[in-house]
């Protein structure tokens, strides 16, 4: 029996175990772990970075998000492990620092979703990154906290509009692998192995939940 | 015994019952109720609006926040009841709509705090406005939800830096007085009287808590 190309594509899109996944921030510590976890699960990962590899895009620029989707073609899921925010005491911040956090972690990931709704599979998913500082701040984290709170509230809001597409956030505490560098900023706070954080992406992408914030650590 | 002017001013600042309070968004439904509640408590309220009265400033512009503080002089507390965000389905939003929500409700209130820390009394307070959509979204609320989540996370973060100054957020559901206009957007959701919301400002300003989100409704 002949299966036409369209049918085969539709079938692929709905398979849990063989998805084409766009991974933003693929070269970072988290992105590398997420890429490995997804590849180990049999998925095809298209890694996106700002400065190396084939897909070089800065998602802080909405126009580059458009270009990225144009280049990537059909995908089943989008996973973001990218977000830049400045750290300073509130009184040392400038308005531009908060704007930078908004563009670098909030608008960037919102644009992945907003533009992605018409691009990804009918039952595709978005998984974005936030972090513990949204709920448990540390000194100098006001821009990071603001950004994480913004993204998590957006996830809850977008989830009820984009179904049957799904959206979740992964919100880890400090990575065990980063304790040497950042541990002093998280006194007494339980770290989490980056491989465990990567599994939250697997859970989000292969599972059925939406509008969830997966807190780790 | 002579009390010099400085001492009297310092004393006034620390009194719970006779504060000079800067109220942004004073002409709105909520602002009007907050102004009345604070005046009823014996406080001096300096009302700020965008388009009427003596203090006309748009806090979405950081430079106007500076000008506002210059004009207001010494104040004990800052209360914000102002925030503009667009409502549309995610797929009908443009990046500019999210930027507008960020400037109109997030950066505006952050700037009140950031610039206000060096301006208000040593034990003064900031009370900002968020809303139920940060935790319980409705369709078309993604920008509003994002903004509320951002402000609430900022409040938690700023609180641990600015002590002994304080900061809290007031997060109401739909006002009983606005049900005729907006009730259809909040099916089955408990409304709250605007006078009760105003009491949350009193609680924030006269109380001792910080980093709190006062949810109403």
XYZ file of C-alpha atoms in Angstrom, chain A residues 33-116:
84
model
C 23.344 17.801 28.146
C 19.874 18.313 26.659
C 21.184 17.475 23.188
C 22.755 14.279 24.464
C 19.626 13.236 26.380
C 17.408 13.818 23.349
C 19.787 12.082 20.948
C 20.024 9.132 23.351
C 16.229 8.919 23.144
C 16.430 8.563 19.372
C 15.452 12.073 18.415
C 17.033 14.196 15.734
C 18.414 17.361 17.301
C 19.023 20.538 15.330
C 21.384 22.549 17.487
C 21.256 26.336 17.378
C 23.998 28.550 18.775
C 24.970 32.185 18.486
C 28.490 31.707 17.262
C 29.311 28.242 15.952
C 27.897 25.378 13.920
C 25.452 25.513 11.035
C 22.494 27.211 12.671
C 23.843 30.474 14.085
C 21.089 32.730 15.344
C 20.630 35.124 18.237
C 17.037 34.663 19.360
C 17.160 37.954 21.280
C 16.458 39.445 17.835
C 12.897 38.570 16.695
C 13.970 38.775 13.036
C 16.588 36.091 13.644
C 13.926 33.850 15.166
C 12.044 34.133 11.867
C 15.199 33.345 9.923
C 15.908 30.397 12.195
C 12.484 28.855 11.599
C 12.879 29.442 7.856
C 16.191 27.600 7.919
C 15.092 24.774 10.199
C 12.043 23.671 8.244
C 9.493 21.351 9.851
C 10.180 20.513 13.475
C 8.221 18.654 16.119
C 9.502 20.388 19.205
C 11.478 23.429 20.249
C 13.714 23.324 23.313
C 15.447 26.410 24.631
C 18.423 26.327 26.962
C 19.436 29.912 26.254
C 19.024 33.058 28.278
C 21.320 35.953 29.138
C 20.698 38.254 32.068
C 22.902 40.714 33.966
C 23.638 40.356 37.696
C 24.025 43.492 39.809
C 22.522 45.030 42.923
C 19.218 46.797 42.176
C 20.760 50.197 42.874
C 23.600 49.533 40.421
C 21.252 48.486 37.613
C 20.321 50.782 34.750
C 17.021 50.569 32.874
C 19.047 49.113 30.009
C 20.070 46.162 32.203
C 16.455 45.182 32.813
C 15.706 45.698 29.120
C 18.648 43.467 28.313
C 17.318 40.732 30.613
C 13.894 41.091 28.994
C 15.294 40.755 25.475
C 17.857 38.116 26.394
C 15.641 35.680 28.255
C 11.971 36.741 28.061
C 11.177 38.153 24.632
C 13.640 35.742 23.017
C 11.799 32.698 24.333
C 8.358 34.277 23.821
C 9.267 34.823 20.186
C 10.269 31.171 19.819
C 6.732 30.337 20.882
C 4.796 33.117 19.182
C 6.467 32.528 15.837
C 6.718 28.800 16.381
